[in-house]
Coordinates of C-alpha atoms in Angstrom, one line a residue:
X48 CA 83.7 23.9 27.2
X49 CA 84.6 23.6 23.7
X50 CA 87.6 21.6 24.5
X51 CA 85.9 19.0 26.2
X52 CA 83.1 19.0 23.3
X53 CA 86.0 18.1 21.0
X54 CA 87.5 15.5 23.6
X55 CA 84.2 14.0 23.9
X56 CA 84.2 13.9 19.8
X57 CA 87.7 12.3 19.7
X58 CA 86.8 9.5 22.4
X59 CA 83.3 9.0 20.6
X60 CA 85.2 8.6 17.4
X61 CA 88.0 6.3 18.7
X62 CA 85.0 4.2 19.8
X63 CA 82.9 4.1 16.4
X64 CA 83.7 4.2 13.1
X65 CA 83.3 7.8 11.6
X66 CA 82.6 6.4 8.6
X67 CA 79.2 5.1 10.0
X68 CA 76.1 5.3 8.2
X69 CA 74.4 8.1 10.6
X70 CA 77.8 10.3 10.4
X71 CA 77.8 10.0 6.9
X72 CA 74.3 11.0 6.8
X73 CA 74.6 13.8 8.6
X74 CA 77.4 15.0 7.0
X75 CA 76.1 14.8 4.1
X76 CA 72.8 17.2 4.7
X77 CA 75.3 19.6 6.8
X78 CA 77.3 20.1 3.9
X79 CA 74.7 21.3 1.4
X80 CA 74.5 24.1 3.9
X81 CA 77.6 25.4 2.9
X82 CA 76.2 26.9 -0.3
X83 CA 74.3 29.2 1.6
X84 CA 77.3 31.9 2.7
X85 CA 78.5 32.0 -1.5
X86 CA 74.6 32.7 -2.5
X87 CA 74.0 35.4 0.4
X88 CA 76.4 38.1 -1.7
X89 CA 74.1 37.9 -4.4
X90 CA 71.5 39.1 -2.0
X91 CA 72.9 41.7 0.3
X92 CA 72.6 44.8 -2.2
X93 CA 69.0 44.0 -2.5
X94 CA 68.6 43.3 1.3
X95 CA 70.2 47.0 1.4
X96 CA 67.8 48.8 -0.6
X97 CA 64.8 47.2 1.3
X98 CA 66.5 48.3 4.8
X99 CA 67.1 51.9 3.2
X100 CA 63.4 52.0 1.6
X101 CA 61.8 51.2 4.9
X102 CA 63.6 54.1 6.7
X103 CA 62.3 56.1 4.5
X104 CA 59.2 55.6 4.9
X105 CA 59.7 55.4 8.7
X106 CA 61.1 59.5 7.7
X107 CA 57.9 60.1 5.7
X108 CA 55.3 59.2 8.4
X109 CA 57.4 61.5 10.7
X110 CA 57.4 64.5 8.1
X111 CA 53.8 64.2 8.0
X112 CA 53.5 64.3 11.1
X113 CA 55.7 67.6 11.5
X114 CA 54.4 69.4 8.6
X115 CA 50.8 69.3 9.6
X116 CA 51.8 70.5 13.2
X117 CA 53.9 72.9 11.4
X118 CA 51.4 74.3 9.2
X119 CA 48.3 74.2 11.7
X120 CA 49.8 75.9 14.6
X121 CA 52.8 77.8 13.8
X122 CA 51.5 80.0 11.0
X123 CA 49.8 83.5 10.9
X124 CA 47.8 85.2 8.3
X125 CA 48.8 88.3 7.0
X126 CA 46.5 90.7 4.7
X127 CA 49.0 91.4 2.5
X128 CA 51.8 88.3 2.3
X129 CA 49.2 85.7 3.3
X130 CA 49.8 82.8 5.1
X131 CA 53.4 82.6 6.9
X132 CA 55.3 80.4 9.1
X133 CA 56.3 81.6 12.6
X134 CA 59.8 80.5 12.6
X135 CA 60.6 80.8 16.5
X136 CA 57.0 79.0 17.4
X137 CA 58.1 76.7 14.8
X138 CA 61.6 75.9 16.4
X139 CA 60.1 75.2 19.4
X140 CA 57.8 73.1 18.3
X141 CA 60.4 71.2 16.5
X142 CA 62.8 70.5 19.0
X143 CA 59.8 69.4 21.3
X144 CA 58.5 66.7 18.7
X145 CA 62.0 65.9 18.1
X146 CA 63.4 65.2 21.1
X147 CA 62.4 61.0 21.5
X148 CA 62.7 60.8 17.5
X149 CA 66.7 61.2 17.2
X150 CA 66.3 62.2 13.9
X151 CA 66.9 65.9 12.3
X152 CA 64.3 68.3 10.6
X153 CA 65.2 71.3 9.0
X154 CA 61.9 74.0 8.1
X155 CA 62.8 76.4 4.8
X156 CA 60.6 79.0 4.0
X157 CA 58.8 79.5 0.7
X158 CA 61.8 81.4 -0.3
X159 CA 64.4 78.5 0.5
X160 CA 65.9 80.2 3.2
X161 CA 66.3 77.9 6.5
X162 CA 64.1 79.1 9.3
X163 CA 64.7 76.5 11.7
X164 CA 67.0 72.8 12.2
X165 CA 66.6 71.2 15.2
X166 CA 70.4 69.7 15.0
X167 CA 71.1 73.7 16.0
X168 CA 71.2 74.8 19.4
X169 CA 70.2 78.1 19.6
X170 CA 72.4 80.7 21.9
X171 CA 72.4 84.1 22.8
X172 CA 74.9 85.3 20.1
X173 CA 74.2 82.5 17.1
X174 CA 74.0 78.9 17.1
X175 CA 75.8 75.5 17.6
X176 CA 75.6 72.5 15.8
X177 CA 75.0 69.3 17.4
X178 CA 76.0 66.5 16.3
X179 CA 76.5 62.6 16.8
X180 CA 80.3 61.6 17.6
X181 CA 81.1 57.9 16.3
X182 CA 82.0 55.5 19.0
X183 CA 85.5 55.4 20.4
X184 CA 87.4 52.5 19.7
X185 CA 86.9 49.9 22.8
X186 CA 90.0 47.7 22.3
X187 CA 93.4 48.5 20.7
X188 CA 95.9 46.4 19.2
X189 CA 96.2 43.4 16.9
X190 CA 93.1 42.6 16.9
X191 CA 91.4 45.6 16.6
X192 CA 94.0 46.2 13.4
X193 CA 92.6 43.0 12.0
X194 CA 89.2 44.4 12.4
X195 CA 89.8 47.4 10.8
X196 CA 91.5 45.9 8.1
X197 CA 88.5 43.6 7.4
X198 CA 86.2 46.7 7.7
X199 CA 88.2 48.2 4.8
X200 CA 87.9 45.3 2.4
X201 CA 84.2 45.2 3.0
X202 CA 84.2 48.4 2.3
X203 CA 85.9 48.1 -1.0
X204 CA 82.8 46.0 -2.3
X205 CA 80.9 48.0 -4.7
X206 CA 77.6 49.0 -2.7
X207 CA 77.3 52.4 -1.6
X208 CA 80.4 54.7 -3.5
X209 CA 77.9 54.7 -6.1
X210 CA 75.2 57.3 -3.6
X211 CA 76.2 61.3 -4.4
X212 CA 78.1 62.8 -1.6
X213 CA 76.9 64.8 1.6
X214 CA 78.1 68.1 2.1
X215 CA 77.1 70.3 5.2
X216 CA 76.4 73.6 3.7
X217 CA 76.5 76.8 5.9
X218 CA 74.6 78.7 5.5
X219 CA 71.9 76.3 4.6
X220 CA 69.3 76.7 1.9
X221 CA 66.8 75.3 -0.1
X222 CA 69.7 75.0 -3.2
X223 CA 72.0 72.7 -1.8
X224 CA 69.1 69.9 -1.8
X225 CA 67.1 68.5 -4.6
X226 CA 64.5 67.2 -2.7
X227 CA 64.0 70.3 -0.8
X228 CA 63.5 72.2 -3.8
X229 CA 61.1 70.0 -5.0
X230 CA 59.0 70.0 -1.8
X231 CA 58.6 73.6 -2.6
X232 CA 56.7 72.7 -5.8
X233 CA 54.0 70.7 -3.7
X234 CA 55.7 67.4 -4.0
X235 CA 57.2 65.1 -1.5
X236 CA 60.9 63.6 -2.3
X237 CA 63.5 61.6 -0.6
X238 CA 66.8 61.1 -1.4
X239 CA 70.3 59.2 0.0
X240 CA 73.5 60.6 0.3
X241 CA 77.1 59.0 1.3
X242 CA 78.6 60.7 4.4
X243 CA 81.9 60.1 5.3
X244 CA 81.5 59.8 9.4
X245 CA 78.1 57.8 9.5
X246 CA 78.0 56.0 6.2
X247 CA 74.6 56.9 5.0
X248 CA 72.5 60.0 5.3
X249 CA 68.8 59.5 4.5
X250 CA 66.5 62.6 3.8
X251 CA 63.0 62.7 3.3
X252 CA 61.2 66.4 2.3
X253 CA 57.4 67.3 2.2
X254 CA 55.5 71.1 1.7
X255 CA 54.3 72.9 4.9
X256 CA 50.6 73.8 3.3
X257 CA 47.9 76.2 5.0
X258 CA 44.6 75.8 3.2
X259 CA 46.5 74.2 0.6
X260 CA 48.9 77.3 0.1
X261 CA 52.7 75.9 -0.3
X262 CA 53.9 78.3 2.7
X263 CA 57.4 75.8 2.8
X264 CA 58.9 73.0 3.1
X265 CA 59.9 70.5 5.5
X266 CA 62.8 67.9 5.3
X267 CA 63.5 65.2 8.2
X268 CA 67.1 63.2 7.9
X269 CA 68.8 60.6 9.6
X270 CA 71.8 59.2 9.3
X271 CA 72.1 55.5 8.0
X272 CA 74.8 54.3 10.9
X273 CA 72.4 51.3 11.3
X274 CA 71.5 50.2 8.2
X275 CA 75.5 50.4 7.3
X276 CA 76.1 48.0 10.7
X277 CA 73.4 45.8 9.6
X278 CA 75.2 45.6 6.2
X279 CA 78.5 45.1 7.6
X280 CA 77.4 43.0 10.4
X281 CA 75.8 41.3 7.9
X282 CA 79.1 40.6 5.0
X283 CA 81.6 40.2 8.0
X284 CA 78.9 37.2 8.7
X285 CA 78.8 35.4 5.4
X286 CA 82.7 35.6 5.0
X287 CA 83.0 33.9 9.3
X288 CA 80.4 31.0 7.9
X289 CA 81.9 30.8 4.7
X290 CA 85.9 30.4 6.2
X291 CA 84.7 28.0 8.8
X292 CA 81.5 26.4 7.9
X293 CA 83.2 23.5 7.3
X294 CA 85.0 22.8 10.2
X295 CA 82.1 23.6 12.4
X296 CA 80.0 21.3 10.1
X297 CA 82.2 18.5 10.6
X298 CA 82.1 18.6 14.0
X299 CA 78.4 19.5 14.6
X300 CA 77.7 16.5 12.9
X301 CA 79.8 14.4 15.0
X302 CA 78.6 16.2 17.8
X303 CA 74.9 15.5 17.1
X304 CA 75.9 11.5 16.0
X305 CA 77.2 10.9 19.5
X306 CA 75.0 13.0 21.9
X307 CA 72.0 11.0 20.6
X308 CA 72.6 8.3 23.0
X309 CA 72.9 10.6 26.1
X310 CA 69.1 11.4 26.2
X311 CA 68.3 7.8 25.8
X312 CA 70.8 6.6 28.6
X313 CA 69.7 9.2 30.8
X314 CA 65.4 8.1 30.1
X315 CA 66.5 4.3 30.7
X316 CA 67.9 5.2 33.9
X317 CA 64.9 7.4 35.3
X318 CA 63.0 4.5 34.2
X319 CA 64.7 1.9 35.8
X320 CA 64.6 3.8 39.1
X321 CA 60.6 4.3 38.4
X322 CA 60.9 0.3 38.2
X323 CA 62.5 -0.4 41.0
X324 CA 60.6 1.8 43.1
X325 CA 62.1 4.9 44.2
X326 CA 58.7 6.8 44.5
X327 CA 57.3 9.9 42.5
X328 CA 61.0 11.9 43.1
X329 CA 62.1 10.7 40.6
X330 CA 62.6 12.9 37.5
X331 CA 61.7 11.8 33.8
X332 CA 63.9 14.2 31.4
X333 CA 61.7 16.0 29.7
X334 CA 63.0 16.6 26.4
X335 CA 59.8 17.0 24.1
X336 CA 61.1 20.4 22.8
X337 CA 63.8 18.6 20.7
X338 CA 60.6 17.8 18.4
X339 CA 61.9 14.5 17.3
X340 CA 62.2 11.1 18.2
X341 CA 63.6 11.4 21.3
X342 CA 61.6 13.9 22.2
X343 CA 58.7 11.7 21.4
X344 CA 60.1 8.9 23.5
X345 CA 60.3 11.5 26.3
X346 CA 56.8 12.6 26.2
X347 CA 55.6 9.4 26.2
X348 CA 57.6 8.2 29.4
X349 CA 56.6 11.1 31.2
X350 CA 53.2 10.6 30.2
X351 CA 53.3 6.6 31.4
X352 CA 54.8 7.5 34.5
X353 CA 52.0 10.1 35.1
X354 CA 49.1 7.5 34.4
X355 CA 50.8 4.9 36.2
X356 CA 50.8 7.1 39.6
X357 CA 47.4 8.1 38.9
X358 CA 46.1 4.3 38.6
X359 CA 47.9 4.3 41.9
X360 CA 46.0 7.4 43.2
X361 CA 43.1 5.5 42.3
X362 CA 43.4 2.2 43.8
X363 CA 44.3 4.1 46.9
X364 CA 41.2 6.0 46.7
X365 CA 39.3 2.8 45.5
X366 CA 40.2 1.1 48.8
X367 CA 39.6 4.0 51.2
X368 CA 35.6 4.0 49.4
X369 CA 35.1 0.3 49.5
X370 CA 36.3 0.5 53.4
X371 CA 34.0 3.4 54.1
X372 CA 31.1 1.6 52.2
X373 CA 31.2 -1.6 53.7
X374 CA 31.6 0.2 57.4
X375 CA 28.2 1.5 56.5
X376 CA 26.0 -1.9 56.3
X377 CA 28.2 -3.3 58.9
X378 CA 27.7 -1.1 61.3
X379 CA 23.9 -1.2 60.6
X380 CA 23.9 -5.0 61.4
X381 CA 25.7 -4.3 64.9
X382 CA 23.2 -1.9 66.1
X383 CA 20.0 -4.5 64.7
X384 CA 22.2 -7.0 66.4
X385 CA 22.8 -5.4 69.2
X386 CA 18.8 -4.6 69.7
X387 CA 17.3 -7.2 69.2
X388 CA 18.7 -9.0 72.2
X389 CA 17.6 -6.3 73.9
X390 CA 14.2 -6.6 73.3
X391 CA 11.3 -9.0 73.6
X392 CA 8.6 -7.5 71.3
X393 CA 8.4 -9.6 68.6
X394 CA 6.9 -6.9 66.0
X395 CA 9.9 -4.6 66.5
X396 CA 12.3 -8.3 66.6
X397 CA 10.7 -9.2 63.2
X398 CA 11.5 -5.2 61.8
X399 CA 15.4 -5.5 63.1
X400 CA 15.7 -9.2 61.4
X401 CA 14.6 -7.6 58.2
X402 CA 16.8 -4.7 58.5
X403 CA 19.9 -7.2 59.1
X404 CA 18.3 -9.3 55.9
X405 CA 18.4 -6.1 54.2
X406 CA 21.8 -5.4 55.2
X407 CA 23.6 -8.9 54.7
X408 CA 21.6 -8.5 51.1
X409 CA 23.0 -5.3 50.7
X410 CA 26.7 -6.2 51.9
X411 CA 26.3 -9.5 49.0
X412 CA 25.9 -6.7 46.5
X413 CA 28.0 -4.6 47.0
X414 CA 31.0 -7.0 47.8
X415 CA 30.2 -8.7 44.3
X416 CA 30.1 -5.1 42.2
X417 CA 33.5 -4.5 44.2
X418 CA 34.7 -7.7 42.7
X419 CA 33.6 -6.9 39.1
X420 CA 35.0 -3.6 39.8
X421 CA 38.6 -5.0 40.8
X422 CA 38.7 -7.3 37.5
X423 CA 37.5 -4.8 35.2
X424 CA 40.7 -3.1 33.9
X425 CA 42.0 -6.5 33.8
X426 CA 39.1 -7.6 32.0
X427 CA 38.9 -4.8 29.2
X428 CA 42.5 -5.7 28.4
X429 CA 42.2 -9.6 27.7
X430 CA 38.4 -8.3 25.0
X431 CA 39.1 -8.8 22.2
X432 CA 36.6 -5.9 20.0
X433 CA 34.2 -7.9 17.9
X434 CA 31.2 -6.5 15.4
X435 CA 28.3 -6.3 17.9
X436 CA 24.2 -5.4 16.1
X437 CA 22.8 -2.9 18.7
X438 CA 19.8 -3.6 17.3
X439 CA 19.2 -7.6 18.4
X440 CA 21.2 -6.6 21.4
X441 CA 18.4 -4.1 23.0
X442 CA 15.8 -6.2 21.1
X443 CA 17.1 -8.8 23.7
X444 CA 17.1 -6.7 26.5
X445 CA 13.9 -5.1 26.2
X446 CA 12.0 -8.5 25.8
X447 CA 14.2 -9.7 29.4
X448 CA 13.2 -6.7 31.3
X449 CA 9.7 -6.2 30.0
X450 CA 8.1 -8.8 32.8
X451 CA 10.1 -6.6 35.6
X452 CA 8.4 -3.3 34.3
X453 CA 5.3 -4.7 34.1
X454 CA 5.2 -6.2 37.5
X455 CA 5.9 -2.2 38.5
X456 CA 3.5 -1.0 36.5
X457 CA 5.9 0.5 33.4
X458 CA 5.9 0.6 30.1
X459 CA 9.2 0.1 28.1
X460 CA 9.1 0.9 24.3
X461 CA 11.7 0.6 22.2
X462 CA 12.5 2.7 18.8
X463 CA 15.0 1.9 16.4
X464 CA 16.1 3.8 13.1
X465 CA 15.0 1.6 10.4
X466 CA 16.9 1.3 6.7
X467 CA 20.7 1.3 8.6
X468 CA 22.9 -0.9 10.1
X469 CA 23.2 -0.7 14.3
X470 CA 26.5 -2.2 14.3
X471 CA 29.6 -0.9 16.7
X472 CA 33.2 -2.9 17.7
X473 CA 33.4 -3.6 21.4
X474 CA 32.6 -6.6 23.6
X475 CA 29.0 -7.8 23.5
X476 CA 28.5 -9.4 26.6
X477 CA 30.2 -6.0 28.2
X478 CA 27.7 -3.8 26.2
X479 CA 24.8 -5.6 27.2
X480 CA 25.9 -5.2 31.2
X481 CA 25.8 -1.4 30.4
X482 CA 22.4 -0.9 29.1
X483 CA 20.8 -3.8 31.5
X484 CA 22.5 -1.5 34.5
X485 CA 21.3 1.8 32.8
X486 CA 17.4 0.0 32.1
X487 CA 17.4 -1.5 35.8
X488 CA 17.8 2.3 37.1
X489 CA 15.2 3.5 35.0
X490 CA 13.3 1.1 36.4
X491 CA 13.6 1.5 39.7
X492 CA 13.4 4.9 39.8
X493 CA 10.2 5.3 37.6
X494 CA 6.9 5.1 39.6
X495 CA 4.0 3.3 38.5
X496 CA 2.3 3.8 35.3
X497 CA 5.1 5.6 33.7
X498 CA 7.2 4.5 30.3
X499 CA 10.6 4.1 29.8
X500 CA 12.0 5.1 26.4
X501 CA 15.1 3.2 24.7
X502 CA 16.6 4.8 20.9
X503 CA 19.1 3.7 19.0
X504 CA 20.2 6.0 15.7
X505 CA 23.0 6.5 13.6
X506 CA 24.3 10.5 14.1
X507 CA 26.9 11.8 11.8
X508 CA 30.0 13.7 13.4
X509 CA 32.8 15.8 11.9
X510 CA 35.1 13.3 13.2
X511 CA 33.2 9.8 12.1
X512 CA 29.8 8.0 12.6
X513 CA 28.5 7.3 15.8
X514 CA 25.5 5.1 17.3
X515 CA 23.5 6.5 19.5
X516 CA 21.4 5.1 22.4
X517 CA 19.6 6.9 24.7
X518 CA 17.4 5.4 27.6
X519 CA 14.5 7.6 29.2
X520 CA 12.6 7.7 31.9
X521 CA 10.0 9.5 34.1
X522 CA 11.6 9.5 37.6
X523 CA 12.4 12.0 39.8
X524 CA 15.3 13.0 37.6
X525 CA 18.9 13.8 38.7
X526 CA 20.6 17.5 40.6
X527 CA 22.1 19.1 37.5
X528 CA 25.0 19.8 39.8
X529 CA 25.1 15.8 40.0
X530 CA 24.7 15.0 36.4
X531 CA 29.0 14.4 36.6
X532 CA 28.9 12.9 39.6
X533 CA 26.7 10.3 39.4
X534 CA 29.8 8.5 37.5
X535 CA 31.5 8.4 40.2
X536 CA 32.1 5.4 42.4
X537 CA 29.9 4.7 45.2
X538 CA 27.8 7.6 44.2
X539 CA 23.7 6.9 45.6
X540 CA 22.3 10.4 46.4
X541 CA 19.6 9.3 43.7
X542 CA 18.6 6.3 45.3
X543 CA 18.1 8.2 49.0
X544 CA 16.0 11.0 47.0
X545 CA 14.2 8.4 45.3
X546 CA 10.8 7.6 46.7
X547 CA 10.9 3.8 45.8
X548 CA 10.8 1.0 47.6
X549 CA 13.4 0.1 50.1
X550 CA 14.4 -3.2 48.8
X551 CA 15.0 -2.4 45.4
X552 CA 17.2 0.5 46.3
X553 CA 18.9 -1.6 48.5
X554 CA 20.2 -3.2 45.5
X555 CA 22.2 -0.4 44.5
X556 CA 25.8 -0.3 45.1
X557 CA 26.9 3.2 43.7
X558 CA 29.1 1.0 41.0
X559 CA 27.1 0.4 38.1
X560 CA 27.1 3.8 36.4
X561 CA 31.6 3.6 37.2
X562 CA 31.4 0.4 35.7
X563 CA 29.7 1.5 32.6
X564 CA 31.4 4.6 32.1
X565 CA 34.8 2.6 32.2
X566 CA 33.3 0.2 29.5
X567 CA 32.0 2.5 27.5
X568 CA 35.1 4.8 27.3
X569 CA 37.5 1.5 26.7
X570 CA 35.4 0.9 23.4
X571 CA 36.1 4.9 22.6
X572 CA 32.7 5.4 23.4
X573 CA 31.2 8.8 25.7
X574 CA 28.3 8.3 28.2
X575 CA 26.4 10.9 30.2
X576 CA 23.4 12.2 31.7
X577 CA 20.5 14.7 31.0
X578 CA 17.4 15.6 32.6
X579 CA 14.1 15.8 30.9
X580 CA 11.8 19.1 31.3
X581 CA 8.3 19.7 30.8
X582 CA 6.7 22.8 31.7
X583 CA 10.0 24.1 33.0
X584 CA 9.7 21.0 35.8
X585 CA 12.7 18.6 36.1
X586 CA 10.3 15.2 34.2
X587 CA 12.6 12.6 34.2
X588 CA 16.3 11.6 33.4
X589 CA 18.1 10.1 30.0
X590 CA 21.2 8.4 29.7
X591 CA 23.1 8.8 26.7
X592 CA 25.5 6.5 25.0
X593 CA 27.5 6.8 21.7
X594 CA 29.3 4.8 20.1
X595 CA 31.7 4.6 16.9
X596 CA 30.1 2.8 14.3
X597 CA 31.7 -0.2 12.3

């Protein structure tokens, strides 16, 4: 794989200039990366003691642990040498609480002398160390030489020769460590030691107290194998990036120079087959988790395609509604049909004529909402956003619709917040078909002498200034499990709960609320519906509708 990296390099570079601009660029900010590897040496004997310092604490919150279990349940009292230390309850315990740790704890008594070490496996005639072999060596030859040989001059940097040496004293006792002997004065102490097999040994000692009473002492130990790979790992590291940082920098950078173009060749070809019609198989790369531009170009592809199939989705669905709902009048004309030249009464011939009148008025409206509804997307997208008053605009509209109210009976009033400006961007004449439609529903689904309610008000948002209006009115209100889905096209369960007159309901297609909602979110606007309550009883319905003001 790497040889055909650096084949693709050498053709890419045959074929542009490596002197480009971008090459250069990136060169340029690669290189400035090689100062990192010389600064890291300057580091790694403080990274050392911060690795050492948080074993031992990792050792202390284990001695505490082991001390306290020590000196609650393997003690005894005795009347003349007080409190004591079971030794053999106490190597059990031990080697129980030690046996998931890996680490070793030795117990001394309050004379120094060792009671019990868990690295000591305990036989019929004596005892027998355990310990930790290094691992064997997994490859021999030349290069396992040349990694010893590197291991050797890391070792050589000063570091750790400084640390006092460990020796394994036997028999063991509280002399041959400090730390020990100072846990038997009450105090904790930790301490580091070179060994020669594992590099580091790490010890930390606490007093085993009863009642306070320093009845011994406790030290825990590890060896510092890890910490020492880390550190080696570590230097053998910073002198692999410092050798051939360059290299890899140069060509890294004219790696990334030439594979920009492959992402973009590969969108322009899932786009072209999305042009030319291949259907939803085909695959837009995603590649937003570069978090650049490409990425960006990426999301946003996959994101068009995914809105263009959905405006797909929803002409398909828009057809199959307007089909249904035109079946529906239709077939209501063939059954009047149909009867009445059946018939000779002419009472019931007069009831089926209107009921076709009804219809054909019916099938007028709806097939001329279906047409605004078909041009509206095309429509928002030639409206050009102009400063519209709200307040003239419903002044308007009130005074037009106050004769139809009235002629039912209703009372519209109109409030608007006095000492500020009622001004939004969108398209006036689109505005005004969104409150006429919401008004004319009020209307017709208010009975008689009831009001209806129109306010307009500036709100303040975390996010901006919005206008809002809100239109209300006393009518039979709307399912709160339909306050949604009354945006939706097509959508009259109102209008057959309603008890209104026949011929005014008639004149509702189920589009108007769609039609709003569309116009209202292309001027970044939100529109929805509430009920009213009085009494805990459903009193009526309001509209909402906000708008960013200008």
């Amino acid at each position: 794989m790497v040889f055909r990296y650096l084949q693709y390099i050498i053709t890419w570079c045959k074929q542009r200039r490596a002197s480009s601009s971008l090459t250069r660029r990136i060169l340029a900010i690669n290189l400035l990366v090689l100062i990192v590897p010389v600064g890291g040496f300057f580091f790694l004997e403080s990274y050392q003691k911060r690795l050492i310092e948080s074993e031992i604490e990792s050792l202390k919150v284990q001695a505490e642990i082991f001390a306290g279990a020590v000196g609650a349940l393997a003690t005894k009292t005795s009347p003349i040498l007080g409190h004591q230390i079971i030794p053999i309850r106490a190597n059990i315990m031990l080697h129980r609480l030690t046996s998931i740790t890996n680490t070793r704890v030795r117990l001394y008594g309050s004379n120094g002398i060792l009671m019990a070490d868990t690295q000591l496996f305990p036989i019929s005639r004596g005892a027998v160390l355990i310990d930790e072999l290094p691992p064997p060596d997994s490859e021999i030859g030349p290069g396992r030489w040349f990694v010893n040989q590197i291991n050797n001059f890391l070792n050589w940097i000063p570091g750790q020769n400084k640390l006092p040496l460990y020796i394994e004293a036997n028999p063991s006792n509280a002399e041959n460590f400090e730390e020990v002997k100072v846990a038997l004065f009450g105090e904790q102490a930790a301490a580091v030691r070179r060994h020669e097999p594992n590099g580091l040994i790490i010890s930390v000692a606490l007093p085993v107290q009863h009642y306070r009473q320093v009845i011994g002492a406790l030290m825990v130990s590890n060896n510092g194998h890890k910490i020492e790979q880390a550190m080696r790992a570590i230097r053998l590291d910073i002198l692999k990036i410092f050798t051939i940082a360059l290299i890899i920098t140069i060509l890294l950078s004219l790696y990334l120079a030439g594979t920009i173009a492959r992402p973009i060749n590969r969108l322009a070809a899932a786009a072209e087959k999305v042009r030319t019609g291949h259907g939803r198989h085909v695959y837009i790369p995603d590649f937003t988790s570069r978090r650049d531009e490409i990425g960006e170009l990426s999301r946003d592809l996959r994101g068009m395609t995914e809105a263009l199939w959905q405006r797909m989705d929803a002409i398909e669905k828009f057809a199959a509604d307007v089909s249904h709902e035109i079946k529906n009048p239709l077939t209501s004309l063939r059954s009047a049909v149909e009867t009445v030249a059946r018939i000779s009464d002419i009472e019931k011939q007069k009831k089926l004529m209107a009921i076709i009148l009804d219809d054909v008025q019916r099938l007028d409206r709806l097939i001329s909402d279906i047409s605004d509804a078909s041009r509206l997307d095309a429509e928002l997208s030639r409206d050009v956003p102009a400063p519209v008053n709200l307040r003239q605009l419903l002044e308007a509209l009130t005074e037009i619709e106050k004769d139809t109210a009235l002629n039912l009976k209703l009372s519209i009033y109109l409030f608007l917040e006095e000492g500020t400006d009622l001004i939004v961007s969108a398209s006036e004449g689109r505005l005004g078909q969104v409150f006429l439609n919401i008004i004319n529903n009020a209307i017709s689904f208010s009975p008689p002498h009831t009001k209806i309610i129109i306010r307009a008000e500036r709100r303040i948002k975390e996010n901006g200034s919005f206008i809002r209006v809100s239109i209300e009115d006393e009518g039979p209100g709307i399912p709160e499990d339909k306050l949604a889905s009354i945006f939706d096209r097509f959508y009259t369960d109102r209008s057959v709960n309603a008890k209104k007159d026949d011929s005014i309901l008639l004149t509702h297609s189920g589009l108007g609320l769609s039609i709003s909602k569309q116009i209202v979110e292309a001027a970044d606007g939100h529109i929805w519906a509430e009920n009213c309550y009085k009494n805990n009883l459903i009193s009526g319905a309001i509209f909402i509708v906000e708008l960013p003001a200008n």
